[in-house]
Amino acid sequence: LMDYALNHVHEAAYLTDESGSFCYVNEEACRALGYTRNELLRLSVADVDPDWPLNAWPEYWSHLRNIRSHTFEGRHRTRDGHIFPVEINANYFEFNGYAYNLGLVRNISERKQLEGEVKHARDYLFNILNAIADPIFVKDAAHRLVLANDAECALAGCPREQLLGKTDYDFFPKEQVDIFWKTDDQVLDNGEVNVNEERITDAGGNRRTIITHKSRYVDSQGNRFVVGTIRDVTERKRMEESLNAKQEQLAVMTVELSLAEERERRRIAAILHDQIG
């Protein structure tokens, strides 16, 4: 009955005793490892696991006896030496006075490859984001930061591991964050892009003028996020204010010059009139 049941599962299955020797293997285990059943029954876990020396088995067996069941990742080696990643579900049980471990093993090569591709894509994205001088952030619907590039971390004066999961109230004055959250909520609710000029106090205590560009992103589970970029326009605003001041000064000087010219024309006209008279 056990043989029938375990040969109809899609995973490799085997029984081991207290020494780690195989007592039973199903057909999928034979196929995955490249051995016949008789060949595997003469081997132990240490023969198919390149990371698990046989002398480690007693300690593992004692641990498994205490917890009864657990799942972990490891590696298996086929008869021809090929090594592949696996997920192992180990289960301790006793029968007729003997203790056994029932292991269900799943080949996770495709999953590991996919995880590697996802990690590569994520690292590539972070490298691009960190190469951008403008702060970039992503907040969830509770206003918690879930992504921040290096420039955003510098603006908040906090390393990324301490920044993520926090809100703006942990780093900036309340009166400023109240404005940030108001625009966040507008973007989350209506999905419209928001571009707004705001004042912010950076990590050094300096008042900065920024322009934030916020948009909404909704993932496949329906979770809403605010994706934002920040452009520091403090120097540009100072230059604009300086230029405006100079333009006002120039306008005053132009008016004064016009008045002076008019006065001079009248003075000359009066002199000429007196001389002709």
Short mmCIF file of C-alpha atoms in Angstrom, two decimals:
data_model
loop_
_atom_site.label_atom_id
_atom_site.label_comp_id
_atom_site.label_asym_id
_atom_site.label_seq_id
_atom_site.Cartn_x
_atom_site.Cartn_y
_atom_site.Cartn_z
CA LEU A 1 0.00 0.00 0.00
CA MET A 2 2.80 2.44 0.90
CA ASP A 3 4.62 1.57 -2.33
CA TYR A 4 1.46 2.18 -4.35
CA ALA A 5 0.78 5.50 -2.64
CA LEU A 6 4.31 6.89 -2.85
CA ASN A 7 4.70 5.86 -6.48
CA HIS A 8 1.71 8.04 -7.34
CA VAL A 9 3.12 11.27 -5.94
CA HIS A 10 5.03 13.69 -8.18
CA GLU A 11 7.97 13.94 -5.79
CA ALA A 12 10.88 11.70 -4.95
CA ALA A 13 10.17 9.85 -1.71
CA TYR A 14 12.37 7.73 0.50
CA LEU A 15 12.55 6.19 3.96
CA THR A 16 15.76 6.29 6.00
CA ASP A 17 16.58 4.70 9.31
CA GLU A 18 18.50 6.12 12.26
CA SER A 19 21.82 5.63 10.44
CA GLY A 20 20.70 7.58 7.39
CA SER A 21 20.56 4.46 5.17
CA PHE A 22 17.75 4.15 2.64
CA CYS A 23 15.08 1.64 3.58
CA TYR A 24 12.68 2.48 0.76
CA VAL A 25 12.71 4.66 -2.39
CA ASN A 26 9.91 5.29 -4.87
CA GLU A 27 10.22 5.24 -8.63
CA GLU A 28 10.55 9.04 -8.89
CA ALA A 29 13.54 8.99 -6.52
CA CYS A 30 15.22 6.39 -8.73
CA ARG A 31 14.51 8.43 -11.86
CA ALA A 32 15.68 11.73 -10.31
CA LEU A 33 18.93 10.28 -8.96
CA GLY A 34 19.70 7.91 -11.85
CA TYR A 35 19.92 4.73 -9.75
CA THR A 36 17.97 1.51 -9.70
CA ARG A 37 16.01 0.77 -6.57
CA ASN A 38 18.40 -1.96 -5.47
CA GLU A 39 21.36 0.37 -5.94
CA LEU A 40 19.79 3.12 -3.83
CA LEU A 41 18.86 0.70 -1.07
CA ARG A 42 22.56 0.02 -0.61
CA LEU A 43 23.32 3.72 -0.15
CA SER A 44 22.70 6.38 2.49
CA VAL A 45 21.77 10.06 2.49
CA ALA A 46 25.46 11.02 2.53
CA ASP A 47 25.91 9.29 -0.86
CA VAL A 48 23.37 11.53 -2.62
CA ASP A 49 23.76 14.76 -0.63
CA PRO A 50 27.11 16.51 -1.38
CA ASP A 51 26.68 18.88 1.58
CA TRP A 52 25.84 16.31 4.23
CA PRO A 53 28.63 14.12 5.64
CA LEU A 54 27.46 10.94 7.31
CA ASN A 55 28.90 11.96 10.69
CA ALA A 56 26.38 14.82 10.81
CA TRP A 57 23.44 12.43 10.71
CA PRO A 58 23.18 11.61 14.47
CA GLU A 59 22.85 15.30 15.36
CA TYR A 60 20.27 15.83 12.62
CA TRP A 61 18.33 12.72 13.65
CA SER A 62 18.13 13.93 17.24
CA HIS A 63 16.89 17.32 16.02
CA LEU A 64 14.29 15.73 13.73
CA ARG A 65 13.04 13.50 16.53
CA ASN A 66 12.34 16.60 18.62
CA ILE A 67 10.60 18.71 15.98
CA ARG A 68 9.03 15.72 14.09
CA SER A 69 8.74 17.54 10.76
CA HIS A 70 10.41 20.39 8.89
CA THR A 71 11.14 21.63 5.37
CA PHE A 72 14.50 22.90 4.17
CA GLU A 73 16.52 23.39 1.00
CA GLY A 74 19.57 21.38 0.04
CA ARG A 75 21.27 19.69 -2.91
CA HIS A 76 21.27 16.19 -4.34
CA ARG A 77 23.79 14.47 -6.54
CA THR A 78 22.85 12.04 -9.29
CA ARG A 79 24.73 8.87 -10.14
CA ASP A 80 26.63 10.64 -12.94
CA GLY A 81 27.71 13.48 -10.61
CA HIS A 82 25.16 16.13 -11.60
CA ILE A 83 24.18 18.29 -8.61
CA PHE A 84 20.79 20.02 -8.46
CA PRO A 85 18.92 22.03 -5.79
CA VAL A 86 16.07 20.39 -3.89
CA GLU A 87 13.44 21.19 -1.29
CA ILE A 88 13.14 18.44 1.31
CA ASN A 89 10.19 17.81 3.59
CA ALA A 90 11.43 15.49 6.38
CA ASN A 91 9.00 13.67 8.69
CA TYR A 92 9.95 11.58 11.73
CA PHE A 93 7.75 8.64 12.76
CA GLU A 94 8.01 5.33 14.62
CA PHE A 95 6.65 1.97 13.56
CA ASN A 96 6.95 -1.42 15.30
CA GLY A 97 9.60 -0.06 17.64
CA TYR A 98 11.76 1.41 14.87
CA ALA A 99 12.24 5.07 13.95
CA TYR A 100 12.16 6.32 10.36
CA ASN A 101 12.42 9.51 8.37
CA LEU A 102 10.06 9.93 5.43
CA GLY A 103 11.61 12.41 3.04
CA LEU A 104 9.66 14.02 0.19
CA VAL A 105 12.08 15.70 -2.23
CA ARG A 106 11.23 18.24 -4.92
CA ASN A 107 13.62 19.38 -7.66
CA ILE A 108 13.65 23.19 -7.51
CA SER A 109 16.11 23.87 -10.33
CA GLU A 110 13.56 25.89 -12.32
CA ARG A 111 12.54 27.85 -9.25
CA LYS A 112 16.15 28.61 -8.39
CA GLN A 113 16.81 29.70 -11.96
CA LEU A 114 13.77 31.96 -11.86
CA GLU A 115 14.83 33.36 -8.49
CA GLY A 116 18.27 34.05 -9.94
CA GLU A 117 16.74 35.85 -12.92
CA VAL A 118 14.50 37.89 -10.64
CA LYS A 119 17.45 38.79 -8.42
CA HIS A 120 19.49 39.80 -11.47
CA ALA A 121 16.62 41.97 -12.74
CA ARG A 122 16.16 43.50 -9.29
CA ASP A 123 19.86 44.23 -8.93
CA TYR A 124 19.91 45.72 -12.43
CA LEU A 125 16.94 47.95 -11.56
CA PHE A 126 18.54 49.11 -8.30
CA ASN A 127 21.79 49.91 -10.09
CA ILE A 128 19.87 52.09 -12.52
CA LEU A 129 17.86 53.78 -9.75
CA ASN A 130 20.99 54.43 -7.70
CA ALA A 131 22.71 55.98 -10.70
CA ILE A 132 19.99 58.65 -10.84
CA ALA A 133 20.89 61.77 -8.87
CA ASP A 134 17.27 62.61 -8.01
CA PRO A 135 15.66 60.88 -5.00
CA ILE A 136 13.22 58.13 -6.00
CA PHE A 137 10.83 56.40 -3.61
CA VAL A 138 7.86 54.02 -3.50
CA LYS A 139 5.30 54.07 -0.67
CA ASP A 140 2.50 51.63 0.06
CA ALA A 141 -1.07 52.64 0.88
CA ALA A 142 -0.06 53.10 4.55
CA HIS A 143 2.64 55.62 3.47
CA ARG A 144 5.44 53.22 4.41
CA LEU A 145 8.54 53.32 2.25
CA VAL A 146 9.05 50.06 0.35
CA LEU A 147 11.74 51.28 -2.06
CA ALA A 148 14.29 54.09 -1.94
CA ASN A 149 17.34 54.80 -4.05
CA ASP A 150 20.63 56.12 -2.66
CA ALA A 151 19.64 59.74 -3.24
CA GLU A 152 16.45 59.29 -1.20
CA CYS A 153 18.46 57.73 1.62
CA ALA A 154 20.86 60.69 1.56
CA LEU A 155 17.95 63.13 1.69
CA ALA A 156 16.50 61.39 4.75
CA GLY A 157 19.96 60.94 6.29
CA CYS A 158 19.33 57.26 6.96
CA PRO A 159 20.67 53.96 5.53
CA ARG A 160 18.22 51.95 3.44
CA GLU A 161 17.79 49.14 5.97
CA GLN A 162 16.57 51.69 8.53
CA LEU A 163 14.54 53.68 6.02
CA LEU A 164 12.34 50.96 4.54
CA GLY A 165 9.16 50.24 6.43
CA LYS A 166 9.18 53.71 8.02
CA THR A 167 7.08 56.77 7.13
CA ASP A 168 8.03 60.38 6.42
CA TYR A 169 7.10 61.31 9.99
CA ASP A 170 10.18 59.41 11.18
CA PHE A 171 12.51 61.75 9.29
CA PHE A 172 10.87 65.09 8.48
CA PRO A 173 8.94 67.81 10.41
CA LYS A 174 5.24 67.14 10.91
CA GLU A 175 4.02 70.28 9.15
CA GLN A 176 5.92 69.23 6.03
CA VAL A 177 4.83 65.60 6.13
CA ASP A 178 1.17 66.63 6.49
CA ILE A 179 1.48 68.18 3.03
CA PHE A 180 3.29 65.14 1.63
CA TRP A 181 0.59 62.76 2.84
CA LYS A 182 -2.20 64.95 1.49
CA THR A 183 -0.83 64.66 -2.05
CA ASP A 184 -0.06 60.95 -1.49
CA ASP A 185 -3.69 60.27 -0.63
CA GLN A 186 -4.90 62.22 -3.66
CA VAL A 187 -2.71 60.14 -5.96
CA LEU A 188 -3.75 56.86 -4.28
CA ASP A 189 -7.45 57.76 -4.50
CA ASN A 190 -7.82 59.21 -8.00
CA GLY A 191 -4.75 57.84 -9.76
CA GLU A 192 -3.91 61.22 -11.28
CA VAL A 193 -0.30 62.32 -11.57
CA ASN A 194 0.60 65.06 -9.08
CA VAL A 195 3.40 67.57 -9.59
CA ASN A 196 3.85 69.86 -6.64
CA GLU A 197 6.41 72.36 -5.34
CA GLU A 198 7.13 71.77 -1.66
CA ARG A 199 9.48 72.78 1.14
CA ILE A 200 11.52 70.17 2.94
CA THR A 201 14.20 70.11 5.64
CA ASP A 202 17.04 67.76 4.68
CA ALA A 203 19.14 65.61 7.00
CA GLY A 204 21.55 68.50 7.55
CA GLY A 205 18.77 70.82 8.72
CA ASN A 206 18.81 72.86 5.51
CA ARG A 207 15.56 74.11 4.04
CA ARG A 208 15.21 72.93 0.46
CA THR A 209 12.72 73.67 -2.28
CA ILE A 210 11.69 70.54 -4.16
CA ILE A 211 9.34 69.54 -6.93
CA THR A 212 7.78 66.11 -6.41
CA HIS A 213 6.30 64.04 -9.22
CA LYS A 214 3.95 61.34 -7.89
CA SER A 215 1.97 58.67 -9.71
CA ARG A 216 -0.01 55.59 -8.69
CA TYR A 217 0.99 51.98 -9.33
CA VAL A 218 -1.37 49.03 -8.73
CA ASP A 219 0.13 45.52 -8.62
CA SER A 220 -1.51 42.26 -9.70
CA GLN A 221 -3.02 41.78 -6.20
CA GLY A 222 -4.65 45.20 -6.29
CA ASN A 223 -2.24 46.82 -3.83
CA ARG A 224 -1.77 50.54 -4.45
CA PHE A 225 1.55 52.36 -4.28
CA VAL A 226 2.82 55.90 -4.71
CA VAL A 227 5.85 56.15 -7.00
CA GLY A 228 7.63 59.46 -6.59
CA THR A 229 10.64 61.38 -7.80
CA ILE A 230 12.08 64.50 -6.22
CA ARG A 231 13.89 67.31 -8.01
CA ASP A 232 15.84 69.72 -5.81
CA VAL A 233 15.26 73.20 -7.26
CA THR A 234 16.69 75.17 -4.35
CA GLU A 235 19.53 76.73 -6.37
CA ARG A 236 17.25 77.41 -9.31
CA LYS A 237 14.78 79.17 -7.02
CA ARG A 238 17.59 81.25 -5.55
CA MET A 239 18.76 82.22 -9.02
CA GLU A 240 15.18 83.08 -10.04
CA GLU A 241 14.74 85.20 -6.91
CA SER A 242 18.08 86.92 -7.53
CA LEU A 243 17.15 87.53 -11.17
CA ASN A 244 13.75 88.90 -10.18
CA ALA A 245 15.39 91.23 -7.65
CA LYS A 246 17.81 92.49 -10.28
CA GLN A 247 15.00 92.96 -12.76
CA GLU A 248 13.06 94.98 -10.19
CA GLN A 249 16.17 97.01 -9.46
CA LEU A 250 16.71 97.56 -13.18
CA ALA A 251 13.08 98.64 -13.58
CA VAL A 252 13.48 101.20 -10.77
CA MET A 253 16.71 102.47 -12.31
CA THR A 254 14.99 102.73 -15.71
CA VAL A 255 12.20 104.84 -14.22
CA GLU A 256 14.69 107.01 -12.38
CA LEU A 257 16.69 107.47 -15.59
CA SER A 258 13.58 108.43 -17.51
CA LEU A 259 12.67 110.99 -14.83
CA ALA A 260 16.23 112.35 -14.83
CA GLU A 261 16.15 112.70 -18.63
CA GLU A 262 12.83 114.48 -18.45
CA ARG A 263 14.15 116.87 -15.81
CA GLU A 264 17.25 117.54 -17.90
CA ARG A 265 15.16 118.27 -21.01
CA ARG A 266 13.06 120.75 -19.07
CA ARG A 267 16.17 122.41 -17.65
CA ILE A 268 17.71 122.82 -21.09
CA ALA A 269 14.44 124.08 -22.53
CA ALA A 270 14.21 126.68 -19.79
CA ILE A 271 17.80 127.87 -20.45
CA LEU A 272 17.20 128.19 -24.18
CA HIS A 273 13.95 130.05 -23.58
CA ASP A 274 15.66 132.55 -21.27
CA GLN A 275 18.53 133.13 -23.72
CA ILE A 276 16.18 133.71 -26.66
CA GLY A 277 14.13 136.03 -24.53
#
